[in-house]
PDB file of C-alpha atoms and ligand atoms in Angstrom:
ATOM      1  CA  MET A   5      -0.348  -0.303   0.370  1.00  0.00           C
ATOM      2  CA  SER A   6       1.506   3.285  -0.367  1.00  0.00           C
ATOM      3  CA  ASP A   7       1.405   6.453   1.433  1.00  0.00           C
ATOM      4  CA  GLN A   8      -0.399   8.697  -1.004  1.00  0.00           C
ATOM      5  CA  PRO A   9      -3.860   8.853  -0.636  1.00  0.00           C
ATOM      6  CA  MET A  10      -6.516   7.377  -2.768  1.00  0.00           C
ATOM      7  CA  LEU A  11      -8.615  10.324  -5.254  1.00  0.00           C
ATOM      8  CA  PHE A  12     -12.205   9.972  -5.068  1.00  0.00           C
ATOM      9  CA  THR A  13     -14.500  12.222  -7.779  1.00  0.00           C
ATOM     10  CA  PRO A  14     -17.090  14.686  -5.690  1.00  0.00           C
ATOM     11  CA  GLU A  15     -20.376  13.095  -6.668  1.00  0.00           C
ATOM     12  CA  PRO A  16     -20.942   9.351  -4.753  1.00  0.00           C
ATOM     13  CA  THR A  17     -21.713   8.387  -7.933  1.00  0.00           C
ATOM     14  CA  TYR A  18     -21.034   7.994 -11.568  1.00  0.00           C
ATOM     15  CA  ALA A  19     -24.015   7.147 -14.272  1.00  0.00           C
ATOM     16  CA  GLY A  20     -25.440   5.113 -10.459  1.00  0.00           C
ATOM     17  CA  ILE A  21     -21.606   3.007  -9.781  1.00  0.00           C
ATOM     18  CA  PRO A  22     -20.212   3.914  -6.081  1.00  0.00           C
ATOM     19  CA  THR A  23     -16.491   6.211  -7.480  1.00  0.00           C
ATOM     20  CA  ASP A  24     -15.317   4.983  -3.489  1.00  0.00           C
ATOM     21  CA  PRO A  25     -12.766   2.565  -4.229  1.00  0.00           C
ATOM     22  CA  GLY A  26     -14.232   0.930  -1.512  1.00  0.00           C
ATOM     23  CA  ILE A  27     -17.139  -0.245  -2.223  1.00  0.00           C
ATOM     24  CA  PRO A  28     -16.607  -1.931  -4.862  1.00  0.00           C
ATOM     25  CA  ILE A  29     -18.719  -2.334  -8.265  1.00  0.00           C
ATOM     26  CA  PRO A  30     -20.972  -4.616  -8.583  1.00  0.00           C
ATOM     27  CA  ALA A  31     -21.917  -7.689 -10.863  1.00  0.00           C
ATOM     28  CA  GLY A  32     -23.467  -6.327 -13.583  1.00  0.00           C
ATOM     29  CA  THR A  33     -22.227  -3.437 -13.560  1.00  0.00           C
ATOM     30  CA  TYR A  34     -22.001  -2.714 -17.052  1.00  0.00           C
ATOM     31  CA  ALA A  35     -24.400  -3.497 -20.445  1.00  0.00           C
ATOM     32  CA  ASP A  36     -20.968  -3.976 -22.724  1.00  0.00           C
ATOM     33  CA  HIS A  37     -17.647  -3.609 -23.105  1.00  0.00           C
ATOM     34  CA  LYS A  38     -18.244   0.418 -24.181  1.00  0.00           C
ATOM     35  CA  ALA A  39     -19.872   0.600 -21.163  1.00  0.00           C
ATOM     36  CA  ILE A  40     -16.665   0.102 -19.005  1.00  0.00           C
ATOM     37  CA  GLN A  41     -15.308   2.423 -21.734  1.00  0.00           C
ATOM     38  CA  ALA A  42     -16.622   5.176 -20.978  1.00  0.00           C
ATOM     39  CA  HIS A  43     -16.838   4.909 -16.954  1.00  0.00           C
ATOM     40  CA  CYS A  44     -13.077   4.516 -17.594  1.00  0.00           C
ATOM     41  CA  GLU A  45     -12.867   7.703 -19.490  1.00  0.00           C
ATOM     42  CA  VAL A  46     -13.928   9.212 -16.431  1.00  0.00           C
ATOM     43  CA  CYS A  47     -12.470   7.649 -13.350  1.00  0.00           C
ATOM     44  CA  ARG A  48     -10.811   9.004 -10.471  1.00  0.00           C
ATOM     45  CA  ARG A  49     -10.678   5.665  -7.699  1.00  0.00           C
ATOM     46  CA  CYS A  50      -7.175   5.566  -7.483  1.00  0.00           C
ATOM     47  CA  ARG A  51      -4.356   7.913  -8.054  1.00  0.00           C
ATOM     48  CA  LEU A  52      -3.318   6.160 -11.824  1.00  0.00           C
ATOM     49  CA  ALA A  53      -6.556   8.612 -13.304  1.00  0.00           C
ATOM     50  CA  GLU A  54      -3.820  11.996 -11.332  1.00  0.00           C
ATOM     51  CA  GLN A  55      -1.083  11.984 -14.494  1.00  0.00           C
ATOM     52  CA  ARG A  56      -2.700  10.081 -17.166  1.00  0.00           C
ATOM     53  CA  THR A  57      -2.849  10.423 -20.600  1.00  0.00           C
ATOM     54  CA  ARG A  58      -5.523   8.133 -21.364  1.00  0.00           C
ATOM     55  CA  VAL A  59      -6.733   4.715 -19.711  1.00  0.00           C
ATOM     56  CA  ALA A  60      -5.625   1.683 -21.603  1.00  0.00           C
ATOM     57  CA  VAL A  61      -8.834  -0.448 -21.768  1.00  0.00           C
ATOM     58  CA  ALA A  62      -9.191  -4.254 -23.975  1.00  0.00           C
ATOM     59  CA  ARG A  63      -8.033  -4.983 -27.384  1.00  0.00           C
ATOM     60  CA  GLY A  64      -8.954  -7.680 -29.582  1.00  0.00           C
ATOM     61  CA  ASN A  65     -11.766  -9.727 -29.971  1.00  0.00           C
ATOM     62  CA  PRO A  66     -14.411  -8.798 -26.993  1.00  0.00           C
ATOM     63  CA  ASN A  67     -15.974 -12.549 -28.381  1.00  0.00           C
ATOM     64  CA  ALA A  68     -12.517 -13.939 -27.705  1.00  0.00           C
ATOM     65  CA  ALA A  69     -11.680 -17.568 -26.508  1.00  0.00           C
ATOM     66  CA  LEU A  70      -8.897 -16.635 -25.414  1.00  0.00           C
ATOM     67  CA  MET A  71      -7.838 -13.261 -22.942  1.00  0.00           C
ATOM     68  CA  LEU A  72      -5.218 -12.112 -21.434  1.00  0.00           C
ATOM     69  CA  ILE A  73      -4.866 -10.197 -18.635  1.00  0.00           C
ATOM     70  CA  GLY A  74      -0.833  -8.193 -17.988  1.00  0.00           C
ATOM     71  CA  GLU A  75       0.489  -6.111 -15.243  1.00  0.00           C
ATOM     72  CA  GLY A  76      -0.663  -2.130 -15.806  1.00  0.00           C
ATOM     73  CA  PRO A  77      -0.137   0.515 -19.264  1.00  0.00           C
ATOM     74  CA  GLY A  78       3.236   1.340 -20.811  1.00  0.00           C
ATOM     75  CA  GLN A  79       4.183   4.490 -21.393  1.00  0.00           C
ATOM     76  CA  GLN A  80       3.113   3.368 -25.405  1.00  0.00           C
ATOM     77  CA  GLU A  81      -0.658   2.422 -24.513  1.00  0.00           C
ATOM     78  CA  ASP A  82      -0.765   5.257 -22.261  1.00  0.00           C
ATOM     79  CA  LEU A  83      -0.588   7.169 -25.051  1.00  0.00           C
ATOM     80  CA  GLN A  84      -1.903   5.617 -27.790  1.00  0.00           C
ATOM     81  CA  GLY A  85      -5.054   4.301 -25.469  1.00  0.00           C
ATOM     82  CA  LYS A  86      -5.055   0.661 -26.045  1.00  0.00           C
ATOM     83  CA  PRO A  87      -3.414  -2.045 -24.083  1.00  0.00           C
ATOM     84  CA  PHE A  88      -0.162  -3.918 -24.902  1.00  0.00           C
ATOM     85  CA  VAL A  89       0.948  -1.634 -28.345  1.00  0.00           C
ATOM     86  CA  GLY A  90       4.160  -0.588 -26.829  1.00  0.00           C
ATOM     87  CA  PRO A  91       7.804  -2.785 -27.806  1.00  0.00           C
ATOM     88  CA  ALA A  92       6.512  -5.197 -25.141  1.00  0.00           C
ATOM     89  CA  GLY A  93       3.391  -5.488 -26.527  1.00  0.00           C
ATOM     90  CA  GLN A  94       4.960  -6.117 -30.034  1.00  0.00           C
ATOM     91  CA  LEU A  95       6.486  -9.253 -29.040  1.00  0.00           C
ATOM     92  CA  LEU A  96       3.380 -10.535 -27.579  1.00  0.00           C
ATOM     93  CA  ASP A  97       2.203  -9.629 -30.644  1.00  0.00           C
ATOM     94  CA  GLN A  98       4.806 -11.987 -32.333  1.00  0.00           C
ATOM     95  CA  ILE A  99       4.578 -14.326 -30.042  1.00  0.00           C
ATOM     96  CA  LEU A 100       1.104 -15.304 -30.298  1.00  0.00           C
ATOM     97  CA  GLN A 101       1.392 -15.490 -34.714  1.00  0.00           C
ATOM     98  CA  SER A 102       4.012 -17.765 -34.179  1.00  0.00           C
ATOM     99  CA  VAL A 103       1.720 -20.585 -32.867  1.00  0.00           C
ATOM    100  CA  LYS A 104      -0.898 -18.635 -35.079  1.00  0.00           C
ATOM    101  CA  LEU A 105      -3.356 -17.067 -33.281  1.00  0.00           C
ATOM    102  CA  ASP A 106      -4.786 -13.709 -34.635  1.00  0.00           C
ATOM    103  CA  PRO A 107      -4.055 -10.901 -32.484  1.00  0.00           C
ATOM    104  CA  LEU A 108      -6.594  -8.594 -33.518  1.00  0.00           C
ATOM    105  CA  HIS A 109      -9.118 -11.756 -33.714  1.00  0.00           C
ATOM    106  CA  ASP A 110      -8.662 -15.334 -31.235  1.00  0.00           C
ATOM    107  CA  VAL A 111      -7.273 -12.215 -28.133  1.00  0.00           C
ATOM    108  CA  PHE A 112      -8.939 -10.393 -25.746  1.00  0.00           C
ATOM    109  CA  ILE A 113      -6.231  -8.219 -23.796  1.00  0.00           C
ATOM    110  CA  CYS A 114      -6.315  -5.798 -21.158  1.00  0.00           C
ATOM    111  CA  ASN A 115      -4.293  -5.462 -17.704  1.00  0.00           C
ATOM    112  CA  VAL A 116      -4.644  -5.647 -13.692  1.00  0.00           C
ATOM    113  CA  VAL A 117      -5.125  -1.685 -13.492  1.00  0.00           C
ATOM    114  CA  LYS A 118      -6.116   0.474 -16.907  1.00  0.00           C
ATOM    115  CA  CYS A 119      -4.065   3.752 -16.229  1.00  0.00           C
ATOM    116  CA  ARG A 120      -0.421   4.234 -16.584  1.00  0.00           C
ATOM    117  CA  PRO A 121       1.387   3.923 -12.888  1.00  0.00           C
ATOM    118  CA  PRO A 122       4.098   6.435 -13.161  1.00  0.00           C
ATOM    119  CA  GLY A 123       7.883   5.327 -14.309  1.00  0.00           C
ATOM    120  CA  ASN A 124       6.118   1.648 -15.096  1.00  0.00           C
ATOM    121  CA  ARG A 125       6.599   1.120 -11.769  1.00  0.00           C
ATOM    122  CA  VAL A 126       4.219  -2.318 -10.204  1.00  0.00           C
ATOM    123  CA  PRO A 127       0.810  -0.987  -9.343  1.00  0.00           C
ATOM    124  CA  GLU A 128       0.428  -0.850  -6.042  1.00  0.00           C
ATOM    125  CA  ALA A 129      -2.188  -3.096  -3.712  1.00  0.00           C
ATOM    126  CA  ASP A 130      -4.858  -0.932  -3.528  1.00  0.00           C
ATOM    127  CA  GLU A 131      -4.764   0.584  -6.608  1.00  0.00           C
ATOM    128  CA  VAL A 132      -5.253  -3.171  -8.537  1.00  0.00           C
ATOM    129  CA  ALA A 133      -8.118  -3.689  -5.790  1.00  0.00           C
ATOM    130  CA  ALA A 134      -9.987   0.163  -6.939  1.00  0.00           C
ATOM    131  CA  CYS A 135      -9.490  -1.434 -10.555  1.00  0.00           C
ATOM    132  CA  ARG A 136     -10.453  -4.848  -9.785  1.00  0.00           C
ATOM    133  CA  GLY A 137     -14.592  -4.447 -10.879  1.00  0.00           C
ATOM    134  CA  TYR A 138     -14.045  -3.032 -14.820  1.00  0.00           C
ATOM    135  CA  LEU A 139     -11.570  -6.244 -14.485  1.00  0.00           C
ATOM    136  CA  LEU A 140     -14.371  -8.701 -13.644  1.00  0.00           C
ATOM    137  CA  GLU A 141     -16.852  -7.204 -15.998  1.00  0.00           C
ATOM    138  CA  GLN A 142     -14.242  -7.296 -19.187  1.00  0.00           C
ATOM    139  CA  VAL A 143     -14.144 -11.440 -17.282  1.00  0.00           C
ATOM    140  CA  ARG A 144     -17.749 -11.752 -17.079  1.00  0.00           C
ATOM    141  CA  LEU A 145     -18.679 -10.022 -20.741  1.00  0.00           C
ATOM    142  CA  VAL A 146     -16.095 -11.886 -22.350  1.00  0.00           C
ATOM    143  CA  GLN A 147     -16.439 -15.833 -20.647  1.00  0.00           C
ATOM    144  CA  PRO A 148     -13.201 -16.423 -22.457  1.00  0.00           C
ATOM    145  CA  LYS A 149     -12.134 -19.986 -22.253  1.00  0.00           C
ATOM    146  CA  LEU A 150      -9.077 -19.196 -21.415  1.00  0.00           C
ATOM    147  CA  LEU A 151      -6.805 -17.251 -19.625  1.00  0.00           C
ATOM    148  CA  LEU A 152      -3.258 -16.280 -19.881  1.00  0.00           C
ATOM    149  CA  LEU A 153      -2.188 -13.924 -16.843  1.00  0.00           C
ATOM    150  CA  VAL A 154       0.624 -11.888 -18.201  1.00  0.00           C
ATOM    151  CA  GLY A 155       4.181 -11.420 -15.907  1.00  0.00           C
ATOM    152  CA  GLY A 156       3.787 -12.180 -11.510  1.00  0.00           C
ATOM    153  CA  THR A 157       1.959  -8.968 -11.458  1.00  0.00           C
ATOM    154  CA  ALA A 158      -1.123 -10.336 -13.061  1.00  0.00           C
ATOM    155  CA  ALA A 159      -0.470 -13.380 -11.681  1.00  0.00           C
ATOM    156  CA  LYS A 160      -0.814 -12.010  -8.122  1.00  0.00           C
ATOM    157  CA  GLY A 161      -3.367  -9.347  -8.647  1.00  0.00           C
ATOM    158  CA  VAL A 162      -5.817 -11.537 -10.773  1.00  0.00           C
ATOM    159  CA  MET A 163      -5.198 -14.910  -7.990  1.00  0.00           C
ATOM    160  CA  GLY A 164      -3.926 -13.641  -4.774  1.00  0.00           C
ATOM    161  CA  GLU A 165      -0.771 -15.788  -6.523  1.00  0.00           C
ATOM    162  CA  THR A 166       2.118 -15.613  -3.845  1.00  0.00           C
ATOM    163  CA  ARG A 167       4.843 -17.803  -5.901  1.00  0.00           C
ATOM    164  CA  GLY A 168       7.407 -16.247  -8.314  1.00  0.00           C
ATOM    165  CA  ILE A 169       6.752 -16.574 -11.379  1.00  0.00           C
ATOM    166  CA  THR A 170       9.710 -18.574 -12.705  1.00  0.00           C
ATOM    167  CA  LYS A 171       7.748 -20.932 -10.668  1.00  0.00           C
ATOM    168  CA  ILE A 172       4.401 -21.176 -12.019  1.00  0.00           C
ATOM    169  CA  ARG A 173       4.607 -19.773 -15.540  1.00  0.00           C
ATOM    170  CA  GLY A 174       3.373 -23.318 -18.011  1.00  0.00           C
ATOM    171  CA  GLN A 175       1.386 -24.832 -15.556  1.00  0.00           C
ATOM    172  CA  TRP A 176      -2.443 -24.470 -15.976  1.00  0.00           C
ATOM    173  CA  THR A 177      -4.614 -23.663 -12.622  1.00  0.00           C
ATOM    174  CA  GLU A 178      -8.532 -22.453 -12.701  1.00  0.00           C
ATOM    175  CA  TRP A 179      -9.685 -19.680 -11.714  1.00  0.00           C
ATOM    176  CA  GLN A 180     -13.454 -18.491 -11.496  1.00  0.00           C
ATOM    177  CA  GLY A 181     -14.247 -22.735 -13.256  1.00  0.00           C
ATOM    178  CA  ILE A 182     -11.569 -20.324 -15.970  1.00  0.00           C
ATOM    179  CA  PRO A 183      -8.317 -22.487 -16.958  1.00  0.00           C
ATOM    180  CA  THR A 184      -5.987 -20.462 -16.569  1.00  0.00           C
ATOM    181  CA  MET A 185      -2.345 -19.464 -16.775  1.00  0.00           C
ATOM    182  CA  PRO A 186       0.532 -17.974 -16.007  1.00  0.00           C
ATOM    183  CA  ILE A 187       2.779 -17.138 -18.608  1.00  0.00           C
ATOM    184  CA  PHE A 188       6.143 -15.280 -19.170  1.00  0.00           C
ATOM    185  CA  HIS A 189       5.637 -11.415 -19.641  1.00  0.00           C
ATOM    186  CA  PRO A 190       7.378 -10.145 -22.766  1.00  0.00           C
ATOM    187  CA  SER A 191       9.044  -7.109 -20.739  1.00  0.00           C
ATOM    188  CA  TYR A 192      11.285 -10.462 -18.990  1.00  0.00           C
ATOM    189  CA  LEU A 193      11.584 -11.552 -22.549  1.00  0.00           C
ATOM    190  CA  LEU A 194      13.600  -8.289 -24.404  1.00  0.00           C
ATOM    191  CA  ARG A 195      15.584  -8.131 -21.065  1.00  0.00           C
ATOM    192  CA  ASN A 196      16.598 -11.946 -21.168  1.00  0.00           C
ATOM    193  CA  PRO A 197      16.557 -12.347 -25.155  1.00  0.00           C
ATOM    194  CA  VAL A 198      19.024 -15.333 -24.808  1.00  0.00           C
ATOM    195  CA  ARG A 199      17.327 -18.748 -26.517  1.00  0.00           C
ATOM    196  CA  ASP A 200      18.923 -21.540 -25.268  1.00  0.00           C
ATOM    197  CA  LYS A 201      17.509 -24.466 -24.558  1.00  0.00           C
ATOM    198  CA  GLY A 202      16.260 -23.937 -20.672  1.00  0.00           C
ATOM    199  CA  GLY A 203      15.969 -20.613 -20.414  1.00  0.00           C
ATOM    200  CA  PRO A 204      13.189 -17.923 -20.888  1.00  0.00           C
ATOM    201  CA  LYS A 205      12.968 -17.263 -24.743  1.00  0.00           C
ATOM    202  CA  TRP A 206      12.280 -21.415 -25.306  1.00  0.00           C
ATOM    203  CA  LEU A 207      10.438 -22.027 -21.663  1.00  0.00           C
ATOM    204  CA  MET A 208       7.657 -18.978 -23.426  1.00  0.00           C
ATOM    205  CA  TRP A 209       8.166 -20.970 -27.022  1.00  0.00           C
ATOM    206  CA  GLN A 210       7.090 -24.716 -24.683  1.00  0.00           C
ATOM    207  CA  ASP A 211       4.191 -22.490 -22.812  1.00  0.00           C
ATOM    208  CA  ILE A 212       2.802 -21.391 -25.907  1.00  0.00           C
ATOM    209  CA  GLN A 213       2.561 -24.374 -27.936  1.00  0.00           C
ATOM    210  CA  ASP A 214       0.622 -25.640 -25.108  1.00  0.00           C
ATOM    211  CA  VAL A 215      -1.635 -22.857 -25.516  1.00  0.00           C
ATOM    212  CA  ARG A 216      -2.528 -23.845 -28.705  1.00  0.00           C
ATOM    213  CA  ARG A 217      -3.096 -27.270 -27.563  1.00  0.00           C
ATOM    214  CA  ARG A 218      -5.711 -25.908 -25.327  1.00  0.00           C
ATOM    215  CA  PHE A 219      -7.252 -23.879 -27.737  1.00  0.00           C
ATOM    216  CA  ASP A 220      -7.363 -26.550 -30.175  1.00  0.00           C
ATOM    217  CA  GLU A 221      -9.070 -29.043 -28.498  1.00  0.00           C
ATOM    218  CA  LEU A 222     -11.568 -26.375 -27.619  1.00  0.00           C
ATOM    219  CA  ALA A 223     -12.575 -26.182 -30.740  1.00  0.00           C
ATOM    220  CA  ARG A 224     -13.465 -30.070 -31.480  1.00  0.00           C
TER     221      ARG A 224
HETATM  222  N1  URA B 320       2.961  -3.957 -19.688  1.00  0.00           N
HETATM  223  C1  URA B 320       1.448  -4.850 -19.898  1.00  0.00           C
HETATM  224  O1  URA B 320       1.613  -5.397 -18.843  1.00  0.00           O
HETATM  225  N2  URA B 320       0.332  -4.403 -20.825  1.00  0.00           N
HETATM  226  C2  URA B 320       0.420  -3.813 -21.039  1.00  0.00           C
HETATM  227  O2  URA B 320      -0.286  -2.926 -21.475  1.00  0.00           O
HETATM  228  C3  URA B 320       1.940  -3.104 -21.903  1.00  0.00           C
HETATM  229  C4  URA B 320       2.677  -3.724 -21.018  1.00  0.00           C
END
């Protein structure tokens, strides 16, 4: 938790939805993704709102069978208003395309927080909590058949996972009844580009092939 205070809008509600981050957003609040986007654009539930340029709520296909959840927007995402459009996002797209998953049609991509943490710091627990209602509503509307948690912060933020990403990556588990796999964050791969057998890139290649197999099973 940060020492910095959370933000509040002067009004206790926005379109009937509580603005106080201590009051959860009820399931079923949003009729569609447009409504989530509209609320996020004016959201002041946490301090990340103060420094954002744009919110980066989602990209991809809202009816996709495969949903990916990352950590939070970086500089490019903050400028463009879409998740995973900077260097890490470009690598993520290449990883998906390497197993013939189309980033536009086969996946829905978002983050645990929708606003950029200043300097790309890891989002604080209270910021993740303030944004959780949007994420849960995205999951409810997409109804993914498979879920990938991109990086340790996403695994912690979504499932409360406390083990490190190297321990849990590549293992299927269930979250809210959805088969879920944590994978390495592409930023980690950018920092560790070695392709050696057993190295991060090699492990990602194993994991994404496994994801592709599960994805194909769904179509049968
Ligand atoms: N890293 C993330 O986790 N998400 C983004 O959208 C960009 C970089």
